[in-house]
Amino acid sequence: MTKQINSFEEYQSEYKKSVKDPEKFWAEQAETFTWQKKWKKVLDWNFKEPKVKWFQGAKLNITENCLDRHLETRGDQVALLWEANNPKEKARSYTYKELHEAVCRYANVLKKNGAKKGDRICLYMPMLPELGIAVLACARIGAIHSVVFAGFSATALADRINDAKCNIVLTADAIRRGKKEIPAKAVVDEALQTCPSVKKVIVTNCAGIAVSWVPGRDKWLFEELKKVSAKCPAEQMDAEDPLFVLYTSGSTGKPKGVVHTCGGYMVYAEYSFKNVFQYKKGDVYWCTADIGWITGHSYIIYGPLLAGATTMMFEGVPTYPDAGRFWNVVDKHKVNQFYTAPTAIRALMAKGLKYVKPYKLSTLKVLGTVGEPINEEAWNWYDEHIGKGKIPIVDTWWQTETGGIMISALGDKGPRKATYAGYPLPGIQPVLLDPKGKVIKENEKEGLLAIKYPWPSMIRTTYGDHERCRMVYFSAFKNHYFTGDGARRDKDGMYRIIGRVDDVINVSGHRMGTAEVENAINQNEEVVESAVVGYPHPIKGQGIYAYVITNGKIKDEQKLRESIVKTVSKEIGKIAKPEKIQFVPGLPKTRSGKIMRRILRKIAEGNPGQLGDVSTLLDPSVVEHIKKGYLK
Ligand code: WTA
């Protein structure tokens, strides 16, 4: 098992070691895993191409490390605990032995349906244990999983399936969220009308609703499981073979498939999990994220299982049957580490303390947040009412591309400061840059957050388009990975993440590219052009504000607004719905035709007093029009 740091002093000395000799440091951590063959070289890299190879020549299978190696030591310990959407439905649990068997069976179902090493398999599933099992089943046979969050629309799903040319889709009949039942299989059916690569669809039956069926293509999971054995040898993978693809939004174009590989991701997922959450044997750990996002990949499935933890999955929503559900579940399952998003904290805070008061919350030892900057008010509420002022809060900064937590406190080991993520984990070398790429050495300064040295779980490529990976992450600043975030370093060297500096909007912790949302809005016949920006939203962190130019033929503005919301839901999903839509005669553009989003952002923030210089605009008068029509 990788090392667990036990004090702040130890953190400091480990950090020093990790920077002085990164290869030695990571080789020592990696030694503790099960490798079918050891590496020849720890690291080979340059950020120019980029080329990043960790543990070259090593062979492994991550599921042997998540499952097989625990069978002797903790085979009867609960590995995966599952709490249903409906509080009356019985919780399910799998010991390490049971999970191992379930994964092997599912893996055999995949093989029986034609899956092979290197195939891409798309998972569009609700938060059922079968989702976690399916992820591991893909890894078991060396197929590359591409989990698509089951809130995305059929169009968005089809785009992702086609980009990765998946041959199998794993889904369920329906998604149960609160009182709603969303027909997942129907979304898949619609998407597959434009996905010729898909040959098989394997469906988990959870809600028992009627579904349409394509004979030969569609299979019920429960029927397939009856036909296979419980033994499935783990496929031998190279450390640098892809483990998964996960699509994420950037500032330009379509979402890109971030590729993570087997060896480095494994080492960093376990190491960061154990240290950030200070997990101890016997603890029950709960991350409320969906496995459709990177947080669920690294900190519901891989990190905890690699570390031999008991990890909980939750099918439901924080407000069902009422806003006390999280705290009810914490007491019910005696949760020790609880990891959620600031947007959930703000939503529950708004419902009032009467939903917190009935619960003891006495088992909690570490609280975590992820996905967006946490505002001071939410941090204080979390600290005072959930942690009772006694529990460390780890504000974990990281990204889909980083694979694991980069900047965070390590449980209670070290200082904490509201709204500060804190210090980098061992092995992580962040820098602040000025816009010209000069390193800002002093503290108490703000800058662009970049990383100057590789770490094991970093992005390797963007699926099918390596040049895009280079352009987006490695071309802005020479020899640096650029995060797209701005940050501040305080006098003690702690980092506070300010937010995105590019055209990415963070809605409830979900990344939305402005271009993606604009493309969707522009699908409306009456729309000529649009520009979207984020504005501060009390619960979601950021909301989407859309400025829309119409063809001038609209009779009913409200109707068009509804139709725009509908197309966005259809093209991307409900999570990308614009909160406010303002119709404008024009957009503030430079002479070269670039939209000055800075101006639109200021107006959307309700702050039009300080627009700065608008003299470079092609038509400065549109700004006045836009200001007048601002939607409060
Ligand atoms: C933001 C989620 C402030 C940031 C793991 C980053 C944060 C983007 C934090 C990545 C945090 C994530 N404080 N901002 N603790 N964590 N972010 O890829 O802007 O969904 O670039 O990964 O979320 O989002 P992603």
XYZ file of C-alpha atoms and ligand atoms in Angstrom:
657
model
C 0.000 0.000 0.000
C 1.187 3.494 -0.776
C 2.382 5.657 2.057
C -0.041 7.504 4.285
C 1.267 10.785 5.620
C 0.671 11.306 9.325
C 1.620 14.869 10.130
C 2.226 18.212 8.498
C 5.962 17.844 9.073
C 5.869 14.528 7.304
C 3.970 16.117 4.435
C 6.669 18.748 4.136
C 9.464 16.216 4.036
C 7.606 13.963 1.568
C 6.904 16.952 -0.617
C 10.582 17.891 -0.671
C 11.567 14.358 -1.592
C 8.969 14.236 -4.359
C 10.340 17.367 -5.989
C 13.995 16.518 -5.528
C 13.723 13.100 -7.127
C 10.245 12.519 -8.558
C 11.163 9.244 -10.218
C 12.474 7.737 -7.009
C 9.482 9.047 -5.089
C 6.891 7.558 -7.464
C 8.801 4.324 -7.937
C 8.608 3.802 -4.175
C 4.863 4.357 -4.167
C 4.402 2.146 -7.215
C 6.387 -0.725 -5.660
C 3.461 -1.441 -3.364
C 1.084 -2.509 -6.185
C 0.652 -5.841 -7.940
C 2.504 -5.696 -11.267
C 2.622 -8.604 -13.653
C 5.905 -7.180 -14.839
C 7.978 -4.297 -13.448
C 8.880 -1.149 -15.381
C 12.139 -0.505 -17.165
C 12.013 3.251 -16.780
C 9.949 5.327 -14.361
C 9.368 8.414 -16.497
C 9.947 9.609 -20.015
C 8.526 12.985 -20.927
C 8.433 16.245 -22.768
C 5.605 18.778 -22.740
C 6.361 19.830 -26.298
C 4.580 16.994 -28.109
C 3.425 16.260 -25.302
C 4.785 12.839 -24.425
C 4.307 11.507 -20.924
C 5.084 7.890 -20.087
C 5.120 6.546 -16.575
C 6.345 3.084 -15.581
C 7.347 2.159 -19.098
C 7.327 -1.490 -19.933
C 5.352 -2.418 -16.825
C 2.363 -4.764 -17.118
C -0.642 -4.809 -14.847
C -4.376 -4.907 -14.600
C -5.924 -2.252 -12.378
C -8.742 -4.579 -11.289
C -6.244 -7.043 -9.839
C -5.154 -4.163 -7.670
C -8.710 -3.046 -6.860
C -10.017 -6.547 -6.177
C -7.826 -9.660 -6.359
C -5.063 -8.414 -4.099
C -7.581 -7.667 -1.343
C -9.251 -11.075 -1.375
C -6.960 -12.630 1.186
C -6.658 -9.671 3.501
C -10.190 -8.271 3.370
C -12.321 -10.571 1.240
C -15.298 -10.356 3.596
C -15.092 -6.620 4.186
C -17.690 -4.515 2.370
C -16.117 -2.996 -0.718
C -19.136 -1.326 -2.282
C -22.146 -0.094 -0.380
C -25.141 1.227 -2.259
C -27.954 3.447 -1.035
C -31.022 3.580 -3.275
C -32.882 6.655 -4.444
C -35.929 5.479 -2.517
C -35.110 5.493 1.213
C -37.464 2.551 1.726
C -35.531 0.360 -0.677
C -32.961 -1.829 1.009
C -29.323 -0.789 0.740
C -27.140 -3.250 -1.144
C -23.598 -4.205 -0.357
C -20.812 -6.228 -1.964
C -17.848 -7.589 -0.065
C -14.527 -7.650 -1.892
C -15.169 -11.307 -2.714
C -18.651 -10.585 -4.020
C -17.533 -7.569 -5.993
C -14.717 -9.577 -7.527
C -17.183 -12.210 -8.644
C -19.689 -9.668 -9.943
C -16.999 -7.908 -11.971
C -15.735 -11.193 -13.440
C -19.245 -12.214 -14.437
C -19.978 -8.857 -16.019
C -16.627 -9.011 -17.809
C -17.617 -12.397 -19.236
C -20.903 -10.930 -20.440
C -18.928 -8.264 -22.276
C -16.654 -10.851 -23.848
C -19.596 -13.004 -24.845
C -21.005 -9.983 -26.621
C -17.888 -9.444 -28.628
C -15.860 -7.045 -26.475
C -12.091 -7.189 -26.822
C -9.078 -5.406 -25.393
C -8.844 -1.878 -26.785
C -12.543 -1.621 -27.720
C -14.360 1.455 -26.516
C -17.469 0.781 -24.464
C -19.907 3.534 -23.617
C -21.685 3.526 -20.255
C -24.854 5.587 -19.990
C -26.196 4.492 -16.661
C -27.819 5.581 -13.450
C -25.930 5.317 -10.162
C -26.581 1.615 -9.645
C -23.968 -0.824 -8.344
C -24.026 -2.218 -11.895
C -22.427 1.006 -13.107
C -19.449 0.579 -10.793
C -19.257 -3.087 -11.679
C -19.423 -2.344 -15.406
C -16.572 0.170 -15.169
C -14.384 -2.455 -13.533
C -15.565 -5.162 -15.937
C -14.315 -3.072 -18.873
C -10.975 -2.588 -17.130
C -10.812 -6.314 -16.400
C -10.812 -7.192 -20.103
C -8.814 -4.178 -21.220
C -11.711 -2.416 -22.935
C -11.641 1.377 -22.656
C -14.643 2.711 -20.777
C -16.251 5.964 -21.756
C -18.810 6.864 -19.120
C -21.263 9.514 -20.260
C -23.188 11.276 -17.493
C -26.767 10.070 -17.805
C -28.126 13.621 -17.760
C -26.774 14.296 -21.240
C -29.192 14.302 -24.158
C -29.374 11.746 -26.971
C -27.512 14.122 -29.288
C -24.687 14.668 -26.798
C -24.519 10.926 -26.153
C -24.366 10.144 -29.875
C -21.526 12.666 -30.362
C -19.488 10.963 -27.664
C -20.213 7.445 -28.904
C -19.218 8.405 -32.432
C -16.080 10.253 -31.420
C -14.753 7.148 -29.652
C -16.402 4.684 -32.090
C -17.810 2.568 -29.284
C -19.066 -0.893 -30.197
C -21.091 -1.600 -27.071
C -23.365 0.576 -24.931
C -24.235 -0.330 -21.351
C -27.388 1.231 -19.981
C -30.480 0.682 -17.834
C -34.185 0.830 -18.501
C -34.577 4.006 -16.471
C -32.894 6.482 -14.176
C -34.574 7.096 -10.853
C -33.898 10.537 -9.430
C -36.140 11.719 -6.635
C -39.709 11.259 -7.774
C -38.731 11.172 -11.425
C -38.145 8.205 -13.653
C -36.179 9.116 -16.753
C -36.230 6.546 -19.566
C -32.517 5.958 -20.149
C -32.932 3.162 -22.676
C -35.129 5.413 -24.822
C -32.384 8.067 -24.864
C -29.893 5.419 -25.958
C -32.276 4.169 -28.668
C -32.600 7.679 -30.026
C -28.848 8.268 -29.944
C -28.094 4.975 -31.679
C -30.012 6.007 -34.767
C -26.872 7.895 -35.711
C -24.230 5.558 -34.234
C -23.327 2.852 -36.761
C -20.408 1.494 -34.709
C -22.621 0.149 -31.921
C -23.379 -3.546 -32.229
C -24.702 -4.433 -28.766
C -26.652 -2.764 -25.989
C -26.712 -4.400 -22.566
C -29.523 -3.221 -20.357
C -29.820 -3.373 -16.577
C -33.381 -3.725 -15.397
C -33.920 -1.386 -12.433
C -37.270 0.339 -12.749
C -39.179 -2.332 -14.662
C -40.593 0.115 -17.193
C -41.499 -0.909 -20.719
C -38.699 -0.390 -23.217
C -38.447 -0.779 -26.945
C -36.167 -3.543 -28.141
C -33.955 -4.234 -31.121
C -33.615 -8.026 -31.297
C -30.044 -9.186 -31.745
C -28.645 -5.842 -30.627
C -30.274 -5.460 -27.201
C -29.664 -7.841 -24.291
C -30.923 -7.888 -20.724
C -28.037 -8.007 -18.297
C -29.778 -10.402 -15.917
C -30.300 -12.921 -18.705
C -26.748 -12.651 -19.979
C -25.353 -13.095 -16.465
C -27.018 -16.497 -16.221
C -24.996 -17.749 -19.154
C -21.479 -16.941 -17.978
C -18.969 -18.190 -15.437
C -17.728 -16.321 -12.383
C -14.104 -16.640 -13.428
C -12.411 -14.138 -15.663
C -8.656 -13.737 -15.815
C -7.474 -10.146 -15.880
C -6.162 -8.971 -19.229
C -2.520 -7.979 -19.157
C -2.214 -4.262 -19.851
C 0.760 -2.078 -20.527
C 1.175 0.732 -17.989
C 0.591 3.224 -20.811
C -2.401 1.448 -22.399
C -5.531 3.599 -22.139
C -7.777 2.789 -19.176
C -10.587 5.184 -19.991
C -11.833 8.130 -21.977
C -13.911 10.801 -20.304
C -15.409 13.646 -22.303
C -15.135 17.136 -20.950
C -15.921 20.611 -22.220
C -13.352 23.186 -23.126
C -13.485 26.684 -24.482
C -13.609 25.652 -28.118
C -15.426 23.147 -30.255
C -16.942 19.879 -29.185
C -16.161 18.135 -25.900
C -12.899 16.252 -26.018
C -12.136 12.758 -24.810
C -9.556 13.006 -22.057
C -7.481 9.811 -22.049
C -6.032 8.280 -18.894
C -3.753 5.270 -18.843
C -3.521 2.241 -16.563
C -0.324 2.474 -14.527
C 0.154 6.084 -13.513
C -3.527 6.691 -12.932
C -3.666 3.704 -10.605
C -0.728 4.825 -8.497
C -1.956 8.383 -8.135
C -5.614 7.458 -7.504
C -4.738 5.312 -4.500
C -2.060 7.641 -3.157
C -4.206 10.772 -3.323
C -7.292 9.027 -1.926
C -5.518 7.686 1.136
C -3.795 10.918 1.924
C -6.467 13.499 1.247
C -9.203 11.620 3.071
C -6.900 10.042 5.661
C -8.840 6.838 5.235
C -8.337 4.264 7.997
C -9.255 0.591 7.857
C -12.902 0.058 8.762
C -13.995 3.569 7.756
C -17.026 4.100 5.542
C -16.266 6.627 2.825
C -18.921 8.413 0.784
C -18.476 10.569 -2.282
C -21.798 11.938 -3.573
C -20.603 12.586 -7.129
C -21.931 10.741 -10.146
C -19.629 8.221 -11.800
C -20.330 10.124 -15.019
C -17.748 12.692 -13.876
C -14.067 12.278 -13.062
C -14.743 12.590 -9.327
C -16.789 9.411 -9.463
C -14.125 7.583 -11.474
C -11.231 8.428 -9.195
C -12.918 8.744 -5.814
C -15.908 6.407 -5.842
C -14.404 3.537 -7.794
C -10.674 3.411 -8.382
C -9.059 5.315 -5.491
C -11.100 3.759 -2.669
C -11.070 0.209 -4.058
C -7.334 0.346 -4.708
C -6.917 1.388 -1.093
C -9.133 -1.466 0.123
C -11.763 0.939 1.453
C -15.513 0.640 1.885
C -16.920 3.039 -0.671
C -20.540 4.100 -0.916
C -22.577 4.931 -4.009
C -25.802 6.893 -3.781
C -28.466 6.641 -6.453
C -30.612 9.587 -5.414
C -30.567 13.346 -5.003
C -29.774 15.461 -1.915
C -33.310 16.807 -1.599
C -35.335 13.603 -1.791
C -37.431 12.737 0.132
C -36.311 15.949 1.837
C -33.263 18.170 2.244
C -32.021 16.029 5.132
C -31.270 12.993 2.986
C -27.461 13.338 2.986
C -27.362 13.658 6.775
C -29.828 10.822 7.174
C -27.601 8.585 5.076
C -24.469 9.676 6.963
C -26.082 8.509 10.232
C -27.608 5.400 8.686
C -24.352 4.069 7.264
C -22.050 5.634 9.867
C -20.125 7.533 7.253
C -16.620 8.686 8.233
C -15.503 10.658 5.173
C -18.010 12.709 3.234
C -17.129 14.318 -0.105
C -19.545 16.569 -2.002
C -19.821 19.698 -4.156
C -20.221 23.320 -3.017
C -23.415 23.617 -5.055
C -25.017 20.848 -2.981
C -23.923 22.539 0.238
C -25.417 25.843 -0.886
C -28.674 24.199 -1.935
C -29.028 22.454 1.432
C -27.972 25.553 3.338
C -30.817 27.436 1.657
C -33.336 24.883 2.959
C -32.533 25.677 6.553
C -31.172 23.937 9.618
C -34.329 22.054 10.406
C -33.116 19.389 7.975
C -29.776 19.037 9.730
C -30.867 19.172 13.369
C -32.418 15.681 13.608
C -29.088 14.014 12.794
C -26.096 13.260 14.953
C -23.379 13.266 12.277
C -21.092 11.949 14.988
C -19.180 9.449 12.848
C -17.777 12.080 10.475
C -14.021 12.585 10.495
C -13.259 14.386 7.235
C -15.437 16.595 5.011
C -14.524 17.354 1.426
C -15.563 19.581 -1.447
C -14.790 19.546 -5.140
C -15.734 21.007 -8.480
C -15.786 24.748 -7.992
C -14.550 27.429 -5.645
C -16.370 27.254 -2.329
C -17.592 30.605 -1.065
C -16.914 31.581 2.507
C -20.544 31.397 3.604
C -20.969 27.827 2.384
C -17.601 26.823 3.853
C -18.605 28.229 7.250
C -21.984 26.525 7.185
C -20.403 23.182 6.289
C -17.818 23.655 9.019
C -20.213 24.775 11.733
C -23.301 22.664 11.101
C -21.975 19.497 9.533
C -18.487 19.386 11.032
C -19.583 20.978 14.327
C -16.435 23.068 14.090
C -14.270 20.052 14.821
C -13.675 18.327 11.523
C -11.198 19.204 8.799
C -12.614 20.334 5.473
C -10.551 19.352 2.480
C -11.206 21.702 -0.433
C -9.809 19.609 -3.269
C -8.741 21.295 -6.475
C -8.250 19.170 -9.559
C -9.612 18.480 -13.055
C -10.731 15.709 -15.382
C -7.354 16.161 -17.034
C -5.343 15.802 -13.831
C -6.966 12.458 -12.985
C -6.580 13.013 -9.258
C -6.592 15.668 -6.539
C -3.734 18.144 -7.008
C -4.087 20.792 -4.322
C -5.776 20.036 -1.022
C -5.254 19.627 2.678
C -4.554 16.065 3.789
C -7.366 15.492 6.248
C -6.446 17.085 9.551
C -2.726 17.019 8.810
C -1.883 20.636 8.421
C -3.390 24.110 8.474
C -6.776 24.909 7.028
C -8.080 28.197 5.773
C -11.587 28.903 4.510
C -11.826 29.056 0.700
C -8.188 27.971 0.251
C -7.504 24.598 -1.349
C -4.119 24.728 0.378
C -0.847 23.071 -0.578
C -0.031 20.813 -3.519
C 0.100 17.077 -2.919
C 3.532 15.466 -3.011
C 4.657 15.151 -6.600
C 2.624 18.128 -7.798
C 4.542 21.227 -8.835
C 2.185 24.153 -9.459
C 3.312 27.592 -10.555
C 1.578 30.913 -11.086
C 2.309 32.573 -14.402
C 1.687 36.060 -15.672
C -0.056 36.372 -19.054
C 3.330 36.393 -20.798
C 4.318 33.130 -19.179
C 6.728 34.551 -16.647
C 6.757 32.661 -13.361
C 5.447 34.695 -10.442
C 7.774 33.892 -7.580
C 6.382 36.134 -4.837
C 3.525 35.157 -2.573
C 0.359 37.179 -2.056
C -0.067 37.357 -5.829
C -2.614 36.160 -8.346
C -1.759 34.436 -11.583
C -2.533 31.723 -14.083
C -2.242 28.267 -12.600
C 0.057 25.886 -14.442
C 1.982 22.720 -13.566
C 5.616 22.449 -14.500
C 6.390 18.768 -14.046
C 4.493 15.574 -14.920
C 2.597 13.578 -12.313
C 1.470 9.969 -12.806
C -2.256 10.529 -13.451
C -2.018 13.410 -15.885
C -3.855 13.479 -19.229
C -1.955 11.616 -21.967
C -3.894 12.690 -25.030
C -7.323 13.685 -26.287
C -8.950 10.732 -27.971
C -8.190 10.528 -31.669
C -6.594 13.970 -31.817
C -3.262 14.407 -30.099
C -2.677 17.811 -31.625
C -5.763 19.104 -29.870
C -4.308 17.979 -26.551
C -1.122 19.884 -27.297
C -2.971 23.008 -28.407
C -5.372 23.152 -25.490
C -3.066 22.316 -22.606
C 0.558 22.623 -23.630
C 0.795 25.449 -26.152
C -0.215 28.455 -24.047
C 2.985 28.336 -21.993
C 6.195 26.614 -22.965
C 7.043 23.549 -20.885
C 3.944 23.853 -18.737
C 0.594 22.153 -18.476
C -1.907 25.018 -18.363
C -5.001 24.419 -16.228
C -7.278 27.186 -17.491
C -7.738 28.361 -13.897
C -6.609 31.475 -12.118
C -5.288 31.225 -8.573
C -3.865 33.223 -5.711
C -1.040 32.257 -3.375
C -1.097 33.631 0.159
C 1.829 34.608 2.332
C 2.277 31.024 3.517
C 2.236 29.587 0.012
C -1.316 28.221 0.200
C -3.340 28.283 -3.006
C -6.808 29.640 -3.496
C -8.453 28.816 -6.801
C -10.320 31.752 -8.256
C -12.000 30.131 -11.237
C -11.694 29.646 -14.972
C -9.903 32.249 -17.020
C -11.099 30.764 -20.318
C -14.537 30.455 -21.894
C -15.649 27.632 -19.658
C -18.650 28.108 -17.383
C -18.883 26.061 -14.210
C -22.571 25.359 -13.545
C -23.122 23.405 -10.326
C -19.607 22.076 -10.697
C -20.233 20.932 -14.267
C -18.076 22.300 -17.027
C -19.832 23.875 -19.994
C -18.053 25.300 -22.991
C -19.526 28.585 -24.206
C -19.128 27.476 -27.830
C -21.061 24.288 -27.177
C -24.007 26.130 -25.623
C -23.965 28.776 -28.344
C -24.014 26.133 -31.064
C -27.058 24.617 -29.434
C -28.862 27.961 -29.154
C -28.071 28.727 -32.780
C -29.969 25.628 -33.864
C -33.146 27.681 -33.471
C -34.335 28.989 -36.795
C -35.082 32.452 -35.433
C -31.621 32.836 -33.923
C -28.950 34.577 -35.958
C -26.160 34.611 -33.427
C -25.612 34.204 -29.715
C -23.035 34.604 -26.997
C -23.190 33.055 -23.554
C -21.315 33.922 -20.375
C -21.460 32.860 -16.761
C -22.836 35.063 -13.999
C -22.825 34.524 -10.219
C -25.685 32.269 -9.150
C -26.496 31.770 -5.461
C -26.869 27.980 -5.648
C -25.213 26.861 -8.883
C -22.084 28.948 -8.472
C -22.475 30.146 -12.033
C -25.586 30.402 -14.151
C -25.689 30.753 -17.925
C -26.628 34.162 -19.332
C -27.339 34.125 -23.057
C -27.337 37.130 -25.378
C -29.250 36.328 -28.528
C -29.632 38.135 -31.844
C -32.822 37.115 -33.636
C -33.843 37.421 -37.261
C -36.310 40.120 -36.231
C -39.329 38.044 -37.140
C -40.347 36.882 -33.699
C -43.780 37.646 -32.358
C -43.592 36.092 -28.949
C -40.327 36.514 -27.024
C -41.365 34.178 -24.254
C -42.098 31.429 -26.752
C -38.677 31.818 -28.317
C -37.062 31.672 -24.894
C -38.830 28.386 -24.246
C -37.815 27.061 -27.591
C -34.169 28.017 -26.968
C -34.197 26.227 -23.621
C -35.689 23.219 -25.351
C -33.026 23.046 -28.038
C -30.242 23.364 -25.483
C -31.786 20.505 -23.495
C -32.010 18.480 -26.664
C -28.514 19.222 -27.947
C -26.648 18.967 -24.640
C -28.920 18.235 -21.701
C -30.897 20.068 -19.039
C -27.708 20.923 -17.130
C -26.759 23.431 -19.841
C -30.026 25.390 -19.829
C -29.529 29.157 -19.943
C -30.971 30.791 -16.855
C -31.443 34.171 -18.542
C -31.939 34.965 -22.207
C -31.661 38.556 -23.388
C -32.503 39.510 -26.963
C -30.041 42.033 -28.320
C -29.638 43.970 -31.560
C -25.938 43.144 -31.820
C -22.943 41.816 -29.908
C -19.880 43.770 -28.826
C -17.268 42.743 -31.367
C -13.777 43.877 -32.117
C -12.886 44.945 -35.631
C -11.553 41.475 -36.256
C -14.947 40.008 -35.354
C -14.090 38.590 -31.941
C -16.827 38.836 -29.320
C -15.640 40.783 -26.280
C -16.961 38.466 -23.635
C -15.399 40.536 -20.897
C -18.031 43.204 -21.546
C -20.882 40.717 -21.691
C -19.684 39.147 -18.459
C -19.616 42.476 -16.662
C -23.153 43.265 -17.765
C -24.403 39.802 -16.808
C -22.806 40.241 -13.392
C -24.937 43.384 -12.984
C -21.734 45.413 -12.942
C -21.900 47.536 -16.088
C -20.317 50.543 -14.373
C -16.800 49.248 -14.991
C -16.738 48.103 -18.567
C -13.262 49.353 -19.269
C -12.183 50.463 -22.685
C -14.821 49.885 -25.369
C -13.228 52.073 -28.011
C -11.813 49.107 -29.927
C -15.327 47.868 -30.622
C -16.708 47.883 -34.103
C -19.925 49.455 -32.858
C -19.670 50.767 -29.283
C -23.349 51.772 -29.286
C -24.554 48.166 -28.972
C -23.164 48.154 -25.462
C -25.689 50.788 -24.400
C -28.531 48.742 -25.875
C -27.374 45.638 -24.072
C -27.015 47.488 -20.775
C -30.577 48.769 -21.047
C -32.000 45.314 -21.585
C -30.076 43.661 -18.720
C -32.135 40.966 -17.011
C -31.826 41.145 -13.282
C -12.969 23.787 -10.989
C -13.607 18.272 -11.309
C -12.075 25.718 -7.132
C -11.758 24.394 -11.696
C -12.698 17.497 -10.353
C -11.281 23.254 -12.573
C -12.372 23.957 -8.568
C -12.576 22.592 -12.966
C -12.146 23.040 -7.519
C -12.403 21.140 -13.292
C -11.880 23.574 -6.216
C -12.510 21.942 -9.347
N -11.861 24.910 -6.080
N -12.337 25.285 -8.363
N -11.682 22.801 -5.153
N -12.236 21.804 -8.038
N -12.614 23.237 -9.676
O -12.872 18.650 -14.946
O -12.185 25.500 -12.456
O -15.151 18.618 -13.867
O -10.563 23.697 -13.694
O -13.043 18.252 -12.566
O -13.432 22.746 -11.835
O -13.642 20.507 -13.478
P -13.744 18.967 -13.783
